[in-house]
Amino acid sequence: MKITEVRVIVTCPTRNYVVVKILTDEPGLYGVGDATLNGRELAVATALKEHIAPLLIGRDPDRIEDIWQMLFRGPYWRGGPVQMTALAGIDIALWDIKGKRAGMPVYSLLGGKTRDGVLAYTHAGGSDFNEVEDDVRRKIAAGFKVVRCQVAIPGNAGTYGTGGGAEAASATWREQPGNSHSGRSAWGDGGPMPMVETWEPAPYLRTIPRLFAHLRDQLGDEIELFHDVHERLTPIQAARLAKELEPYHLFFLEDCLRPEHKESFRLIRNHSTTPLAMGELFHSRWDCVPLLTEQLIDFIRCDLGHIGGITEAQKIAHIAETFYVQTAWHGPGDIGPAMHAANVHLDFATANFGIQEMVSFPAQVHEVLPGAPTFERGYLQVSDKPGLGTDVNEEAAAKYPYERAYLPMTRRADGSMMDW
Ligand code: KDG
Ligand code: MG
């Protein structure tokens, strides 16, 4: 069997997705992967079309590990978000082909089910504590047992992630002439540029423990709650937050340090028993290793789409298992249904699985990219069709051409640049 074509489809059914379709010389046998890198979609699409696809034509799609090694180690300039996302898109499509060819769902090929359902979490958000509480109540009513909670911070304009699950699934910060946030175009970020948020650590650090005090007071102890810091704190700020959140027993505190500061997790550990999760900005197994071997985190949450796909994530899961760290793979709205399906297939086959982030896709995404995992009573399921169970409707994809879109950027109150 040989690869005959690598088709790269960029489509925007409410937000941009990069889809990889690998065709073979076996009639009707193809695989579908996702290679979406939010805000840098065309860089990945170009890498795939111009540099990677020509290398794959004529190769045996069964040889996933060898193709992975060739794309990672072969070009000399290894790694980074663009190349690892491209590699992930290829990897996922190849696993889809392998499953279809074997007549088995991918979770079977990865070792078989270790559980009956995949515990899932969603997002709740609001502009004040009561709004967050109401949103958490809605998520509980919808069946969720674990909810991520974000709240707008007084004085911090436009706190990303406070809009709950719907926002996470569908929001894009579209380029619009004159688009600016809170009059910040004076900083050169107006015009056809991303929105700009304002963020200061002091009000943030005061507000988050009060949010969880409110939520525990109103909602009790049974519902599992947690918070995503989005990599913005210094080590000592993160240690303070983790310590002050201890009484509210978070499921975990997510991504509290920048990805460069792995050794600083020791400081947080020395100050607190709040469980820690980290990893959505990692691009390699070697980013994860020090956090796992020293047990500096409790959950590893790489993005399969940015770390090289199922092949790499299963290796990371196995290293993590050795050190009693659980998986919590990234599952936002800005990766496509094929990547969400890959998450859930791997979750099923992973003994040290912890939890899976999920979103509900809008109808246009289901039309173009059918087969996303389904949610029921707190747990995710995937189809037991051969392969990953997802597909791409190319005619429907063509109805939604690419639209340039950016994530928001963040500046301090004095106008200086802050991490996203
Ligand atoms: O593109 C950025 C998103 O993937 C990120 O904001 C989502 O932090 C995120 C999460 O945990 O889902
Ligand atoms: Mg996150």
Tab-separated table of C-alpha atoms and ligand atoms in Angstrom:
chain	number	residue	atom	x	y	z
A	1	MET	CA	0.000	0.000	0.000
A	2	LYS	CA	1.236	3.489	-0.869
A	3	ILE	CA	0.343	7.088	-0.086
A	4	THR	CA	-0.843	8.718	-3.328
A	5	GLU	CA	-1.858	12.214	-2.141
A	6	VAL	CA	-1.716	14.445	0.919
A	7	ARG	CA	-4.570	16.933	0.657
A	8	VAL	CA	-4.521	20.013	2.920
A	9	ILE	CA	-7.907	21.660	3.432
A	10	VAL	CA	-8.205	25.002	5.239
A	11	THR	CA	-11.762	25.846	6.218
A	12	CYS	CA	-13.575	28.229	8.564
A	13	PRO	CA	-16.908	26.792	9.732
A	14	THR	CA	-17.094	29.537	12.468
A	15	ARG	CA	-13.344	29.271	13.110
A	16	ASN	CA	-10.329	28.104	11.112
A	17	TYR	CA	-9.337	24.458	10.874
A	18	VAL	CA	-6.538	22.801	8.905
A	19	VAL	CA	-7.507	19.303	7.802
A	20	VAL	CA	-5.093	16.710	6.406
A	21	LYS	CA	-6.520	13.999	4.178
A	22	ILE	CA	-4.081	11.248	3.207
A	23	LEU	CA	-5.174	9.134	0.238
A	24	THR	CA	-3.795	5.705	-0.644
A	25	ASP	CA	-3.629	3.489	-3.695
A	26	GLU	CA	-6.251	1.237	-2.115
A	27	PRO	CA	-9.579	2.422	-3.575
A	28	GLY	CA	-11.592	4.392	-1.023
A	29	LEU	CA	-8.991	4.065	1.758
A	30	TYR	CA	-7.953	7.421	3.222
A	31	GLY	CA	-7.258	8.944	6.634
A	32	VAL	CA	-8.301	12.309	8.110
A	33	GLY	CA	-6.161	14.295	10.549
A	34	ASP	CA	-6.264	17.765	12.087
A	35	ALA	CA	-3.342	20.208	11.888
A	36	THR	CA	-4.859	23.391	13.300
A	37	LEU	CA	-2.587	25.872	15.092
A	38	ASN	CA	-4.768	28.738	16.298
A	39	GLY	CA	-3.697	32.021	14.683
A	40	ARG	CA	-0.927	30.407	12.576
A	41	GLU	CA	-3.034	28.066	10.445
A	42	LEU	CA	-1.541	29.022	7.077
A	43	ALA	CA	2.031	28.487	8.292
A	44	VAL	CA	1.167	24.856	9.074
A	45	ALA	CA	-0.810	24.430	5.839
A	46	THR	CA	2.175	25.716	3.848
A	47	ALA	CA	4.630	23.476	5.713
A	48	LEU	CA	2.400	20.522	4.915
A	49	LYS	CA	1.811	21.360	1.264
A	50	GLU	CA	5.247	22.607	0.302
A	51	HIS	CA	7.648	20.647	2.497
A	52	ILE	CA	6.021	17.539	3.961
A	53	ALA	CA	3.516	16.196	1.402
A	54	PRO	CA	6.186	15.661	-1.308
A	55	LEU	CA	8.179	13.496	1.138
A	56	LEU	CA	5.232	11.174	1.760
A	57	ILE	CA	4.067	10.275	-1.737
A	58	GLY	CA	4.848	6.615	-2.461
A	59	ARG	CA	5.530	5.688	1.184
A	60	ASP	CA	3.769	2.888	3.036
A	61	PRO	CA	1.166	4.518	5.372
A	62	ASP	CA	1.412	1.534	7.704
A	63	ARG	CA	4.876	2.673	8.865
A	64	ILE	CA	3.684	5.372	11.281
A	65	GLU	CA	6.654	5.262	13.634
A	66	ASP	CA	9.194	5.462	10.829
A	67	ILE	CA	7.330	8.347	9.139
A	68	TRP	CA	7.166	10.126	12.533
A	69	GLN	CA	10.906	9.706	13.045
A	70	MET	CA	11.622	10.859	9.496
A	71	LEU	CA	9.538	14.045	9.854
A	72	PHE	CA	10.929	14.843	13.343
A	73	ARG	CA	14.601	13.955	12.962
A	74	GLY	CA	15.069	14.105	9.211
A	75	PRO	CA	14.893	17.846	8.502
A	76	TYR	CA	17.650	18.834	11.024
A	77	TRP	CA	15.509	21.858	12.102
A	78	ARG	CA	13.393	19.854	14.481
A	79	GLY	CA	10.406	20.707	16.641
A	80	GLY	CA	8.535	23.942	17.292
A	81	PRO	CA	4.769	24.545	17.110
A	82	VAL	CA	4.431	24.742	13.304
A	83	GLN	CA	6.359	21.557	12.491
A	84	MET	CA	4.935	19.568	15.417
A	85	THR	CA	1.369	20.527	14.447
A	86	ALA	CA	2.021	19.497	10.851
A	87	LEU	CA	3.520	16.219	12.082
A	88	ALA	CA	0.506	15.656	14.344
A	89	GLY	CA	-1.886	16.118	11.406
A	90	ILE	CA	-0.019	13.443	9.425
A	91	ASP	CA	0.214	11.112	12.441
A	92	ILE	CA	-3.517	11.294	13.152
A	93	ALA	CA	-4.445	10.635	9.513
A	94	LEU	CA	-2.080	7.619	9.432
A	95	TRP	CA	-3.647	6.138	12.595
A	96	ASP	CA	-7.058	6.609	10.964
A	97	ILE	CA	-5.836	4.662	7.907
A	98	LYS	CA	-4.322	1.913	10.083
A	99	GLY	CA	-7.596	1.488	11.963
A	100	LYS	CA	-9.701	1.419	8.799
A	101	ARG	CA	-7.358	-1.103	7.236
A	102	ALA	CA	-7.422	-3.333	10.332
A	103	GLY	CA	-11.202	-2.943	10.664
A	104	MET	CA	-10.667	-1.741	14.254
A	105	PRO	CA	-11.189	1.513	16.178
A	106	VAL	CA	-7.908	3.243	17.016
A	107	TYR	CA	-8.384	2.683	20.774
A	108	SER	CA	-8.160	-1.074	20.097
A	109	LEU	CA	-4.869	-0.648	18.244
A	110	LEU	CA	-3.516	1.430	21.164
A	111	GLY	CA	-4.106	-1.373	23.644
A	112	GLY	CA	-7.877	-1.529	24.059
A	113	LYS	CA	-10.293	0.150	26.453
A	114	THR	CA	-9.240	0.598	30.066
A	115	ARG	CA	-12.570	2.256	31.038
A	116	ASP	CA	-16.190	2.506	29.880
A	117	GLY	CA	-16.294	6.276	29.436
A	118	VAL	CA	-13.864	9.194	29.383
A	119	LEU	CA	-14.397	11.718	32.199
A	120	ALA	CA	-14.789	15.160	30.612
A	121	TYR	CA	-14.686	18.763	31.774
A	122	THR	CA	-16.142	21.911	30.328
A	123	HIS	CA	-15.708	25.639	30.942
A	124	ALA	CA	-17.793	28.081	32.993
A	125	GLY	CA	-17.218	31.804	33.054
A	126	GLY	CA	-18.793	35.138	33.833
A	127	SER	CA	-18.230	38.783	34.506
A	128	ASP	CA	-18.765	38.325	38.268
A	129	PHE	CA	-18.950	35.529	40.851
A	130	ASN	CA	-22.732	35.118	40.543
A	131	GLU	CA	-22.539	34.737	36.786
A	132	VAL	CA	-19.844	32.073	37.126
A	133	GLU	CA	-21.935	30.290	39.762
A	134	ASP	CA	-24.996	30.322	37.446
A	135	ASP	CA	-22.884	28.981	34.592
A	136	VAL	CA	-21.472	26.173	36.779
A	137	ARG	CA	-25.049	25.266	37.781
A	138	ARG	CA	-25.962	25.048	34.078
A	139	LYS	CA	-22.970	22.796	33.432
A	140	ILE	CA	-23.884	20.548	36.377
A	141	ALA	CA	-27.443	20.322	35.016
A	142	ALA	CA	-25.971	19.296	31.645
A	143	GLY	CA	-24.225	16.373	33.354
A	144	PHE	CA	-20.696	17.655	34.001
A	145	LYS	CA	-18.877	16.474	37.120
A	146	VAL	CA	-15.834	18.724	36.607
A	147	VAL	CA	-15.929	22.402	35.561
A	148	ARG	CA	-13.163	24.932	34.815
A	149	CYS	CA	-14.029	28.378	36.246
A	150	GLN	CA	-12.813	31.736	34.920
A	151	VAL	CA	-14.034	35.178	36.011
A	152	ALA	CA	-13.467	38.706	34.746
A	153	ILE	CA	-10.965	40.487	36.962
A	154	PRO	CA	-11.974	43.969	38.187
A	155	GLY	CA	-9.772	46.477	36.385
A	156	ASN	CA	-8.436	43.894	33.899
A	157	ALA	CA	-10.255	44.627	30.644
A	158	GLY	CA	-11.463	41.655	28.615
A	159	THR	CA	-10.321	38.639	30.614
A	160	TYR	CA	-10.010	35.822	28.065
A	161	GLY	CA	-11.863	32.647	28.885
A	162	THR	CA	-14.651	34.158	30.945
A	163	GLY	CA	-17.291	33.344	28.345
A	164	GLY	CA	-17.740	29.650	29.194
A	165	GLY	CA	-17.874	26.651	26.883
A	166	ALA	CA	-19.734	28.268	24.007
A	167	GLU	CA	-17.052	30.927	23.716
A	168	ALA	CA	-14.301	28.365	23.813
A	169	ALA	CA	-15.889	26.423	20.988
A	170	SER	CA	-16.743	29.200	18.613
A	171	ALA	CA	-15.153	32.530	19.443
A	172	THR	CA	-12.527	33.992	17.208
A	173	TRP	CA	-10.964	37.385	17.544
A	174	ARG	CA	-11.398	38.404	13.962
A	175	GLU	CA	-9.368	40.966	12.186
A	176	GLN	CA	-11.511	44.040	11.721
A	177	PRO	CA	-10.330	47.427	10.624
A	178	GLY	CA	-10.201	49.639	13.696
A	179	ASN	CA	-10.749	46.738	16.057
A	180	SER	CA	-9.283	47.546	19.437
A	181	HIS	CA	-10.065	46.897	23.043
A	182	SER	CA	-10.735	49.514	25.705
A	183	GLY	CA	-9.260	52.228	23.547
A	184	ARG	CA	-5.862	50.501	23.509
A	185	SER	CA	-5.278	51.172	19.835
A	186	ALA	CA	-2.933	53.931	21.029
A	187	TRP	CA	-0.465	51.128	21.735
A	188	GLY	CA	-0.311	50.235	18.085
A	189	ASP	CA	-2.618	47.237	18.399
A	190	GLY	CA	-5.646	48.791	16.706
A	191	GLY	CA	-6.501	48.414	13.043
A	192	PRO	CA	-6.261	44.983	11.440
A	193	MET	CA	-4.715	43.457	14.535
A	194	PRO	CA	-5.680	41.274	17.515
A	195	MET	CA	-7.773	42.593	20.376
A	196	VAL	CA	-5.727	43.664	23.360
A	197	GLU	CA	-6.563	42.799	26.946
A	198	THR	CA	-5.240	44.438	30.092
A	199	TRP	CA	-3.921	42.217	32.862
A	200	GLU	CA	-2.390	43.024	36.245
A	201	PRO	CA	-1.285	40.338	38.716
A	202	ALA	CA	-2.413	42.036	41.936
A	203	PRO	CA	-6.192	42.154	41.264
A	204	TYR	CA	-5.968	38.712	39.642
A	205	LEU	CA	-4.313	37.165	42.708
A	206	ARG	CA	-6.881	38.793	45.015
A	207	THR	CA	-9.894	37.742	42.941
A	208	ILE	CA	-9.328	34.052	42.145
A	209	PRO	CA	-9.264	32.723	45.755
A	210	ARG	CA	-12.404	34.803	46.469
A	211	LEU	CA	-14.111	33.275	43.419
A	212	PHE	CA	-13.517	29.745	44.704
A	213	ALA	CA	-14.560	30.715	48.257
A	214	HIS	CA	-17.845	31.937	46.750
A	215	LEU	CA	-18.321	28.835	44.583
A	216	ARG	CA	-17.632	26.378	47.421
A	217	ASP	CA	-19.949	28.353	49.679
A	218	GLN	CA	-22.789	28.284	47.153
A	219	LEU	CA	-22.233	24.928	45.445
A	220	GLY	CA	-20.763	22.721	48.164
A	221	ASP	CA	-17.901	20.245	47.898
A	222	GLU	CA	-19.185	17.610	45.524
A	223	ILE	CA	-18.697	19.320	42.178
A	224	GLU	CA	-15.055	19.287	41.054
A	225	LEU	CA	-13.823	22.776	40.163
A	226	PHE	CA	-10.583	24.202	38.842
A	227	HIS	CA	-8.951	27.217	37.227
A	228	ASP	CA	-6.706	27.912	34.204
A	229	VAL	CA	-3.982	30.542	34.773
A	230	HIS	CA	-2.850	30.596	31.109
A	231	GLU	CA	0.879	30.683	31.969
A	232	ARG	CA	0.912	34.269	33.290
A	233	LEU	CA	2.355	34.089	36.824
A	234	THR	CA	5.855	34.320	38.192
A	235	PRO	CA	6.943	31.355	40.333
A	236	ILE	CA	6.306	33.106	43.654
A	237	GLN	CA	2.922	34.431	42.495
A	238	ALA	CA	1.953	30.922	41.417
A	239	ALA	CA	3.069	29.498	44.768
A	240	ARG	CA	0.923	32.091	46.566
A	241	LEU	CA	-2.118	31.302	44.428
A	242	ALA	CA	-1.757	27.524	44.831
A	243	LYS	CA	-1.403	27.973	48.602
A	244	GLU	CA	-4.389	30.296	48.937
A	245	LEU	CA	-6.561	27.962	46.848
A	246	GLU	CA	-5.819	24.951	49.075
A	247	PRO	CA	-9.000	25.226	51.196
A	248	TYR	CA	-11.188	24.938	48.069
A	249	HIS	CA	-9.730	21.604	46.925
A	250	LEU	CA	-9.334	22.268	43.221
A	251	PHE	CA	-9.249	19.326	40.819
A	252	PHE	CA	-6.080	21.035	39.579
A	253	LEU	CA	-4.546	24.432	38.940
A	254	GLU	CA	-3.846	24.631	35.220
A	255	ASP	CA	-0.741	26.027	33.500
A	256	CYS	CA	0.270	28.437	36.246
A	257	LEU	CA	3.825	29.030	34.929
A	258	ARG	CA	5.320	29.875	31.571
A	259	PRO	CA	6.475	26.777	29.669
A	260	GLU	CA	10.117	27.854	30.022
A	261	HIS	CA	9.986	27.689	33.843
A	262	LYS	CA	9.810	23.970	34.495
A	263	GLU	CA	12.229	23.957	37.413
A	264	SER	CA	10.099	26.612	39.166
A	265	PHE	CA	7.376	24.024	39.773
A	266	ARG	CA	9.557	22.889	42.677
A	267	LEU	CA	8.838	26.191	44.428
A	268	ILE	CA	5.067	25.732	44.089
A	269	ARG	CA	5.296	22.139	45.308
A	270	ASN	CA	7.211	23.291	48.381
A	271	HIS	CA	4.366	25.614	49.336
A	272	SER	CA	1.150	23.831	48.500
A	273	THR	CA	-0.816	20.618	48.054
A	274	THR	CA	-3.032	22.036	45.281
A	275	PRO	CA	-2.734	19.532	42.385
A	276	LEU	CA	-0.951	20.982	39.356
A	277	ALA	CA	-1.507	20.474	35.624
A	278	MET	CA	0.818	21.690	32.880
A	279	GLY	CA	1.679	21.250	29.250
A	280	GLU	CA	-0.566	22.720	26.540
A	281	LEU	CA	2.336	24.882	25.255
A	282	PHE	CA	4.832	22.020	25.180
A	283	HIS	CA	6.084	20.798	21.810
A	284	SER	CA	8.178	17.834	22.802
A	285	ARG	CA	8.382	14.840	25.103
A	286	TRP	CA	11.550	16.350	26.543
A	287	ASP	CA	9.579	19.370	27.828
A	288	CYS	CA	7.522	16.945	29.901
A	289	VAL	CA	10.246	14.709	31.270
A	290	PRO	CA	11.590	16.828	34.190
A	291	LEU	CA	8.062	17.514	35.443
A	292	LEU	CA	7.223	13.817	35.336
A	293	THR	CA	10.364	12.238	36.719
A	294	GLU	CA	10.421	14.623	39.697
A	295	GLN	CA	6.645	14.371	40.180
A	296	LEU	CA	6.395	18.168	40.069
A	297	ILE	CA	2.935	18.009	38.495
A	298	ASP	CA	-0.096	15.740	38.870
A	299	PHE	CA	-1.554	15.998	35.357
A	300	ILE	CA	0.276	16.289	32.029
A	301	ARG	CA	-1.897	18.148	29.541
A	302	CYS	CA	-0.063	18.419	26.228
A	303	ASP	CA	-2.013	19.133	23.077
A	304	LEU	CA	-1.869	16.047	20.852
A	305	GLY	CA	-2.125	18.455	17.937
A	306	HIS	CA	1.016	20.368	18.880
A	307	ILE	CA	3.199	17.590	20.252
A	308	GLY	CA	3.213	15.276	17.254
A	309	GLY	CA	-0.020	13.323	17.566
A	310	ILE	CA	-1.034	9.991	19.082
A	311	THR	CA	2.398	8.413	18.550
A	312	GLU	CA	4.173	10.966	20.743
A	313	ALA	CA	1.380	11.390	23.307
A	314	GLN	CA	1.209	7.659	24.005
A	315	LYS	CA	4.942	7.677	24.786
A	316	ILE	CA	4.440	10.629	27.143
A	317	ALA	CA	1.512	8.856	28.814
A	318	HIS	CA	3.698	5.804	29.413
A	319	ILE	CA	6.493	7.874	30.964
A	320	ALA	CA	3.873	9.652	33.123
A	321	GLU	CA	2.382	6.331	34.248
A	322	THR	CA	5.739	5.347	35.702
A	323	PHE	CA	5.625	8.394	37.993
A	324	TYR	CA	1.905	8.342	38.900
A	325	VAL	CA	1.127	11.410	36.819
A	326	GLN	CA	-2.239	11.323	35.008
A	327	THR	CA	-3.134	12.625	31.540
A	328	ALA	CA	-5.411	15.599	30.857
A	329	TRP	CA	-4.878	16.310	27.148
A	330	HIS	CA	-5.758	19.777	25.876
A	331	GLY	CA	-9.145	19.825	24.113
A	332	PRO	CA	-10.138	23.401	23.162
A	333	GLY	CA	-12.387	24.591	20.317
A	334	ASP	CA	-9.365	25.537	18.244
A	335	ILE	CA	-8.421	21.958	17.414
A	336	GLY	CA	-10.710	20.037	15.105
A	337	PRO	CA	-12.962	17.012	15.677
A	338	ALA	CA	-10.318	14.561	14.392
A	339	MET	CA	-7.931	15.715	17.138
A	340	HIS	CA	-10.691	15.516	19.772
A	341	ALA	CA	-11.410	11.975	18.581
A	342	ALA	CA	-7.688	11.157	18.808
A	343	ASN	CA	-7.708	12.450	22.405
A	344	VAL	CA	-10.593	10.207	23.375
A	345	HIS	CA	-9.269	7.086	21.602
A	346	LEU	CA	-5.982	7.518	23.484
A	347	ASP	CA	-7.806	8.299	26.762
A	348	PHE	CA	-9.688	5.030	26.503
A	349	ALA	CA	-6.448	3.075	26.104
A	350	THR	CA	-4.504	4.891	28.847
A	351	ALA	CA	-4.331	3.343	32.318
A	352	ASN	CA	-3.193	6.632	33.889
A	353	PHE	CA	-5.846	8.732	32.137
A	354	GLY	CA	-7.106	11.559	34.382
A	355	ILE	CA	-9.584	13.794	32.576
A	356	GLN	CA	-10.372	15.156	29.104
A	357	GLU	CA	-11.161	18.763	28.178
A	358	MET	CA	-14.042	19.009	25.675
A	359	VAL	CA	-16.106	21.540	23.768
A	360	SER	CA	-19.466	21.388	21.993
A	361	PHE	CA	-18.940	22.236	18.339
A	362	PRO	CA	-21.447	24.398	16.452
A	363	ALA	CA	-23.567	22.863	13.655
A	364	GLN	CA	-21.306	24.170	10.873
A	365	VAL	CA	-18.351	22.216	12.297
A	366	HIS	CA	-20.419	19.017	12.463
A	367	GLU	CA	-21.453	19.604	8.831
A	368	VAL	CA	-17.844	19.981	7.593
A	369	LEU	CA	-16.039	17.676	10.038
A	370	PRO	CA	-18.468	14.976	11.199
A	371	GLY	CA	-17.760	12.383	13.886
A	372	ALA	CA	-16.630	14.360	16.971
A	373	PRO	CA	-16.799	12.479	20.306
A	374	THR	CA	-20.188	12.554	22.014
A	375	PHE	CA	-20.925	13.534	25.631
A	376	GLU	CA	-23.352	11.883	28.002
A	377	ARG	CA	-23.731	12.190	31.790
A	378	GLY	CA	-20.187	13.405	32.423
A	379	TYR	CA	-18.343	11.095	30.027
A	380	LEU	CA	-17.190	11.108	26.407
A	381	GLN	CA	-17.572	8.300	23.886
A	382	VAL	CA	-16.160	7.731	20.407
A	383	SER	CA	-17.620	5.640	17.642
A	384	ASP	CA	-16.392	2.054	17.405
A	385	LYS	CA	-16.135	2.316	13.628
A	386	PRO	CA	-12.749	1.358	12.163
A	387	GLY	CA	-10.240	4.199	12.475
A	388	LEU	CA	-10.995	7.405	14.379
A	389	GLY	CA	-14.600	7.729	13.232
A	390	THR	CA	-14.240	11.278	11.892
A	391	ASP	CA	-14.327	12.578	8.322
A	392	VAL	CA	-14.211	15.721	6.186
A	393	ASN	CA	-16.952	16.864	3.807
A	394	GLU	CA	-14.844	18.686	1.229
A	395	GLU	CA	-17.805	20.286	-0.558
A	396	ALA	CA	-19.083	21.729	2.704
A	397	ALA	CA	-15.549	22.843	3.671
A	398	ALA	CA	-15.318	24.867	0.446
A	399	LYS	CA	-18.357	26.916	1.539
A	400	TYR	CA	-16.350	28.310	4.487
A	401	PRO	CA	-13.082	29.830	3.245
A	402	TYR	CA	-10.251	30.792	5.606
A	403	GLU	CA	-10.717	34.049	7.541
A	404	ARG	CA	-7.705	35.693	9.153
A	405	ALA	CA	-8.163	35.644	12.928
A	406	TYR	CA	-5.985	36.231	15.946
A	407	LEU	CA	-6.021	35.310	19.597
A	408	PRO	CA	-6.168	38.385	21.840
A	409	MET	CA	-2.911	39.845	23.155
A	410	THR	CA	-2.263	41.112	26.652
A	411	ARG	CA	-0.572	44.223	28.010
A	412	ARG	CA	0.047	45.491	31.535
A	413	ALA	CA	-1.710	48.663	32.736
A	414	ASP	CA	1.355	50.713	31.758
A	415	GLY	CA	1.117	49.441	28.186
A	416	SER	CA	4.033	46.995	28.343
A	417	MET	CA	3.648	43.593	26.726
A	418	MET	CA	2.466	40.673	28.859
A	419	ASP	CA	2.402	36.973	28.034
A	420	TRP	CA	-0.751	35.941	26.225
B	1	KDG	O1	-5.497	28.753	21.262
B	1	KDG	C1	-5.449	28.950	22.642
B	1	KDG	C2	-6.413	28.026	23.330
B	1	KDG	O2	-6.169	26.708	22.919
B	1	KDG	C3	-6.327	28.137	24.822
B	1	KDG	O3	-6.814	29.378	25.224
B	1	KDG	C4	-7.207	27.135	25.458
B	1	KDG	O4	-6.057	27.345	27.564
B	1	KDG	C5	-6.858	26.777	26.864
B	1	KDG	C6	-7.544	25.592	27.371
B	1	KDG	O5	-7.149	25.122	28.412
B	1	KDG	O6	-8.450	25.110	26.683
B	2	MG	MG	-5.466	26.026	29.215
